[in-house]
Coordinates of C-alpha atoms in Angstrom, one line a residue:
M39 CA -127.6 80.8 39.4
S40 CA -129.3 77.6 38.3
Y41 CA -128.9 75.7 35.3
I42 CA -131.4 73.3 33.7
V43 CA -129.8 70.4 31.6
T44 CA -132.4 68.4 29.8
G45 CA -131.0 65.0 28.8
G46 CA -128.7 65.5 31.7
A47 CA -128.3 61.8 32.4
G48 CA -127.7 60.9 28.7
F49 CA -124.6 61.0 26.6
I50 CA -123.9 64.7 25.8
G51 CA -125.9 66.1 28.6
S52 CA -124.1 64.2 31.3
C53 CA -120.7 65.3 29.9
I54 CA -122.0 69.0 29.9
V55 CA -123.0 68.5 33.5
K56 CA -119.5 67.2 34.3
S57 CA -118.0 70.3 32.5
L58 CA -120.2 72.6 34.6
N59 CA -119.2 70.9 37.8
E60 CA -115.5 71.4 36.9
R61 CA -116.2 75.1 36.9
G62 CA -117.7 74.9 40.3
I63 CA -121.3 75.0 39.1
N64 CA -123.3 72.5 41.1
D65 CA -126.8 74.2 41.2
I66 CA -128.1 72.0 38.3
I67 CA -131.5 70.7 37.7
I68 CA -131.3 67.4 35.6
V69 CA -134.3 66.5 33.5
D70 CA -134.4 63.2 31.8
D71 CA -136.3 59.9 31.6
I72 CA -134.0 57.4 33.1
S73 CA -136.6 54.6 33.6
N74 CA -135.0 51.2 33.4
T75 CA -132.0 52.3 31.2
E76 CA -128.3 52.4 32.5
K77 CA -128.2 56.1 32.2
W78 CA -128.2 56.5 35.9
K79 CA -124.4 55.6 35.9
N80 CA -123.7 58.8 34.1
L81 CA -124.8 60.6 37.1
T82 CA -122.7 58.8 39.7
N83 CA -119.8 61.3 39.7
K84 CA -121.8 64.4 39.2
N85 CA -123.0 67.2 41.5
F86 CA -126.5 68.4 41.0
S87 CA -129.5 69.8 43.0
F88 CA -132.6 67.8 41.5
Y89 CA -133.3 65.1 39.1
I90 CA -136.8 65.5 37.4
N91 CA -138.4 63.1 35.1
K92 CA -139.3 64.9 31.9
R93 CA -143.0 63.9 32.2
D94 CA -143.2 66.0 35.4
F95 CA -140.9 68.8 34.4
F96 CA -143.3 71.6 33.5
S97 CA -145.6 70.9 36.5
E98 CA -142.4 71.2 38.8
L99 CA -141.0 74.2 37.0
P100 CA -142.9 76.9 39.0
K101 CA -141.1 75.8 42.1
F102 CA -137.7 77.1 40.8
Q103 CA -138.3 79.0 37.7
N104 CA -137.2 82.4 39.2
D105 CA -133.8 81.1 39.9
V106 CA -133.0 79.7 36.6
T107 CA -130.4 81.5 34.3
H108 CA -129.5 79.0 31.7
V109 CA -131.4 76.1 29.9
I110 CA -129.1 73.6 28.1
H111 CA -131.5 71.4 26.2
M112 CA -130.0 68.1 25.0
G113 CA -133.0 66.0 25.7
A114 CA -134.7 64.4 22.6
C115 CA -135.4 61.2 20.8
S116 CA -132.2 60.9 18.8
S117 CA -133.0 57.6 17.0
T118 CA -132.7 58.0 13.2
T119 CA -134.8 54.9 12.8
E120 CA -137.7 56.0 15.0
K121 CA -140.9 55.3 13.0
D122 CA -143.3 57.0 15.5
F123 CA -143.6 60.5 14.2
D124 CA -146.1 61.6 16.9
Y125 CA -143.5 60.5 19.5
L126 CA -140.8 62.6 17.7
W127 CA -143.2 65.6 17.4
N128 CA -144.0 65.5 21.2
N129 CA -140.4 65.1 22.3
N130 CA -138.3 66.9 19.7
V131 CA -140.7 69.8 18.7
Q132 CA -143.5 70.5 21.3
F133 CA -141.2 70.0 24.3
T134 CA -138.5 72.3 22.8
Q135 CA -141.2 74.9 21.9
K136 CA -142.3 75.1 25.5
L137 CA -138.8 75.5 26.8
W138 CA -138.2 78.2 24.2
S139 CA -141.4 80.1 25.4
F140 CA -140.2 79.7 29.0
C141 CA -136.8 81.1 28.4
S142 CA -138.3 83.9 26.3
E143 CA -140.6 84.9 29.2
K144 CA -137.9 84.8 31.7
H145 CA -135.1 86.4 29.5
I146 CA -132.7 83.6 30.0
S147 CA -130.2 81.7 27.9
F148 CA -131.3 78.8 25.8
I149 CA -128.9 76.4 24.1
Y150 CA -130.3 73.5 22.3
A151 CA -129.3 70.5 20.1
S152 CA -130.3 70.6 16.5
S153 CA -128.7 68.0 14.2
A154 CA -126.7 67.6 11.0
A155 CA -129.5 65.1 10.1
T156 CA -131.4 68.2 8.9
Y157 CA -129.1 68.4 5.8
G158 CA -130.5 65.2 4.4
D159 CA -128.4 63.8 1.6
G160 CA -126.0 66.7 1.6
K161 CA -126.9 67.9 -1.9
E162 CA -127.6 71.4 -0.5
G163 CA -124.1 71.3 1.3
F164 CA -123.4 71.6 4.9
D165 CA -123.3 75.3 5.3
D166 CA -125.1 76.9 8.4
E167 CA -124.9 80.4 6.7
K168 CA -127.5 79.3 4.0
D169 CA -131.2 79.4 4.2
I170 CA -132.4 76.2 5.8
S171 CA -135.8 76.2 4.3
S172 CA -134.6 74.2 1.2
L173 CA -133.2 71.3 3.4
R174 CA -134.9 67.8 3.1
P175 CA -134.1 65.6 5.9
L176 CA -133.9 61.7 5.2
N177 CA -135.5 60.5 8.3
G178 CA -138.2 61.5 10.9
Y179 CA -135.6 62.4 13.5
G180 CA -133.9 65.0 11.1
Y181 CA -137.2 66.4 10.0
S182 CA -138.3 66.9 13.7
K183 CA -135.2 68.9 14.3
Q184 CA -135.6 70.8 11.1
L185 CA -139.2 71.7 12.0
F186 CA -138.0 73.4 15.3
D187 CA -135.3 75.2 13.7
L188 CA -137.8 76.7 11.2
W189 CA -140.3 77.5 13.8
S190 CA -137.8 79.2 16.1
R191 CA -136.5 81.7 13.4
K192 CA -140.1 82.9 13.0
E193 CA -140.5 83.7 16.6
K194 CA -140.7 87.4 17.6
E195 CA -140.2 86.7 21.4
T196 CA -136.8 85.1 21.9
P197 CA -134.7 84.0 24.9
S198 CA -132.0 86.5 25.9
Q199 CA -129.5 84.0 24.2
H200 CA -130.7 81.4 21.8
V201 CA -128.4 79.0 20.1
G202 CA -129.1 75.9 18.1
L203 CA -126.1 73.5 17.5
K204 CA -126.3 71.1 14.5
F205 CA -124.3 68.2 16.0
F206 CA -122.4 66.1 13.5
N207 CA -121.2 62.6 14.4
V208 CA -120.6 62.8 18.1
Y209 CA -118.6 60.1 20.0
G210 CA -117.0 59.7 23.4
P211 CA -117.4 58.6 27.0
N212 CA -121.0 58.3 28.6
E213 CA -122.6 57.0 25.3
Y214 CA -122.4 53.3 26.7
H215 CA -126.1 53.0 27.3
K216 CA -127.1 53.9 23.7
G217 CA -127.2 50.6 22.2
T218 CA -127.4 50.6 18.4
M219 CA -127.4 54.4 18.4
A220 CA -124.0 54.6 20.2
S221 CA -121.1 55.8 17.9
M222 CA -119.2 53.5 15.6
V223 CA -116.0 54.3 17.6
F224 CA -117.7 52.5 20.6
H225 CA -118.9 49.6 18.5
G226 CA -115.7 49.3 16.7
F227 CA -113.8 49.1 20.1
R228 CA -116.0 46.3 21.4
Q229 CA -115.8 44.3 18.1
A230 CA -112.0 44.6 18.2
V231 CA -111.8 43.5 21.8
Q232 CA -114.4 40.8 21.5
K233 CA -113.8 39.5 17.9
G234 CA -110.5 40.8 16.8
Q235 CA -112.0 42.6 14.0
I236 CA -114.1 45.7 13.1
S237 CA -117.0 45.3 10.5
L238 CA -117.8 48.2 8.2
F239 CA -120.5 48.6 5.7
N240 CA -120.0 48.1 2.0
S241 CA -120.8 51.0 -0.4
Y242 CA -123.6 51.3 -2.9
N243 CA -122.3 54.6 -4.1
P244 CA -119.6 54.3 -6.8
N245 CA -117.9 57.6 -5.5
F246 CA -117.0 55.8 -2.2
K247 CA -115.2 52.6 -1.6
D248 CA -116.3 50.0 0.9
G249 CA -115.8 51.3 4.4
K250 CA -114.5 54.7 3.0
Q251 CA -117.7 56.5 3.7
L252 CA -117.0 60.0 5.2
R253 CA -118.2 61.5 8.3
D254 CA -117.4 64.7 10.3
F255 CA -116.7 62.9 13.6
I256 CA -116.7 65.3 16.6
Y257 CA -115.5 64.3 20.0
V258 CA -117.9 65.1 22.9
K259 CA -115.3 67.1 24.8
D260 CA -115.3 69.6 22.0
I261 CA -119.2 69.8 22.3
C262 CA -118.7 70.7 26.0
K263 CA -116.0 73.4 25.2
V264 CA -118.2 75.1 22.7
I265 CA -121.2 75.1 25.1
L266 CA -119.1 76.5 27.9
W267 CA -117.8 79.2 25.4
L268 CA -121.3 80.1 24.5
I269 CA -122.1 80.6 28.2
D270 CA -119.3 83.0 28.4
H271 CA -120.4 84.8 25.3
P272 CA -124.2 85.6 25.9
Y273 CA -124.3 87.8 22.9
V274 CA -123.8 84.9 20.4
N275 CA -127.1 83.9 18.9
G276 CA -128.1 81.7 16.0
L277 CA -128.0 78.3 14.5
F278 CA -124.4 76.9 14.1
N279 CA -122.9 73.7 12.8
L280 CA -120.8 71.8 15.4
G281 CA -118.4 69.4 13.8
T282 CA -114.7 69.6 13.2
G283 CA -114.9 70.8 9.7
V284 CA -112.8 67.9 8.5
A285 CA -114.4 64.7 7.3
D286 CA -112.7 61.3 7.9
S287 CA -113.5 57.7 7.1
F288 CA -114.9 54.8 9.0
Y289 CA -111.8 52.9 7.7
H290 CA -109.5 55.3 9.3
M291 CA -111.6 55.2 12.5
A292 CA -111.3 51.5 12.7
Q293 CA -107.5 51.8 12.1
Y294 CA -107.0 54.2 14.8
T295 CA -109.0 51.9 17.2
F296 CA -106.7 49.0 16.4
E297 CA -103.7 51.3 16.8
A298 CA -104.9 52.6 20.1
L299 CA -105.3 49.0 21.4
S300 CA -101.9 47.9 19.9
M301 CA -103.7 45.3 17.9
K302 CA -103.2 44.0 14.4
E303 CA -105.6 45.7 11.9
N304 CA -108.4 43.4 10.8
I305 CA -111.2 45.2 9.1
N306 CA -114.2 43.3 7.7
I307 CA -116.7 44.5 5.1
I308 CA -120.3 43.6 5.6
E309 CA -123.6 44.2 3.6
M310 CA -125.4 47.4 4.5
P311 CA -128.8 46.7 5.7
E312 CA -131.4 47.1 3.0
E313 CA -133.5 49.6 5.1
L314 CA -130.5 52.0 5.1
R315 CA -129.5 52.0 1.6
G316 CA -131.8 54.5 0.3
K317 CA -131.2 57.0 3.1
Y318 CA -127.7 56.7 3.9
Q319 CA -125.4 59.6 4.1
Y320 CA -122.0 58.9 2.5
F321 CA -120.3 62.2 3.3
T322 CA -120.8 64.8 6.0
E323 CA -118.5 67.7 6.7
A324 CA -119.5 70.7 8.7
K325 CA -118.7 74.0 7.2
M326 CA -117.4 75.8 10.5
T327 CA -117.0 79.4 9.2
K328 CA -119.9 80.7 11.1
L329 CA -118.8 79.6 14.6
R330 CA -115.3 80.9 13.8
K331 CA -116.7 84.2 12.7
A332 CA -118.4 84.3 16.1
G333 CA -115.2 84.1 17.8
Y334 CA -114.6 80.5 18.7
K335 CA -110.9 79.8 18.2
D336 CA -110.1 76.6 20.0
H337 CA -108.6 73.5 18.3
F338 CA -111.0 70.6 17.6
Y339 CA -109.8 67.0 18.2
S340 CA -108.9 65.2 15.1
L341 CA -110.5 61.8 14.7
K342 CA -107.2 60.1 15.6
E343 CA -106.7 62.3 18.7
G344 CA -110.3 61.7 19.8
V345 CA -110.1 58.0 19.3
F346 CA -107.0 57.6 21.2
D347 CA -108.3 59.6 24.2
Y348 CA -111.5 57.8 24.1
V349 CA -109.8 54.3 24.0
D350 CA -106.9 55.1 26.3
N351 CA -108.7 57.0 29.1
Y352 CA -112.3 55.6 29.0
L353 CA -113.0 52.4 27.0
I354 CA -110.1 50.2 28.2
K355 CA -110.9 51.3 31.8
D356 CA -114.2 49.4 31.9
F357 CA -116.1 52.1 30.2
L358 CA -115.1 54.8 32.5
I359 CA -117.7 57.7 33.1
M360 CA -116.6 61.3 32.1

């Protein structure tokens, strides 16, 4: 039994590899493009069989394809500010289509990362039981994920298991290399430690006070638990939201960070960059009924629980790797 984890040196992918290792699964092929990034650090405490650069992956695939039973596809360009749509198309659409076709041909499980960015401004709600064709993403990244979701539902040939997961705002250990695309929990921690304050954006929406914009923050450990559950339930198929189902504010996130650090609260409101103002999501909250109906029953970390675990067990320990 071999697992392929694309993006396996990245944030979510490396945490999934660790969760597989904890089950005694070490026959793992990691596909990624580490290049000159710091992602290699995420592999230092993992057991795996091979690392393959994504540009070589499909040429190397025939060597081990008959042993593969699961593909967990977390690899993608996840930058919401990426302007090169051809790059997004190649990475997020075509690469995923090839993986889908491979899994269909070999009749193996395929679990892939979609995104809550497909919901756009949220006017259509955040309900994964509704038709996705009316969704209008606000950026190229979200649109690339939407294009694959639309493509996959038209395909007659499918993997033995095919699950897309619309990730909401994921945070947690192993995101340290992500720079500006790391979670606000990570950036807030660093600001608190280095400057004694956390800066949050002001609001250009009269329905939301400054810093009180709402997100469905989901801890990466919950992502891993859901994926392991899906592996254990191979009859589950479809496109699912993956958030907590409860929105919380950036302001609370900052308060929880100061509390976890035993520091006095000091929250600073700053101007939202002009390039974000027209495409900023003020509210996201996953409707989780569909996954619950499928049988998933475990508790999700609240934002406070997740922030405390992240700060206490990873961030204040010199960015410990999960």
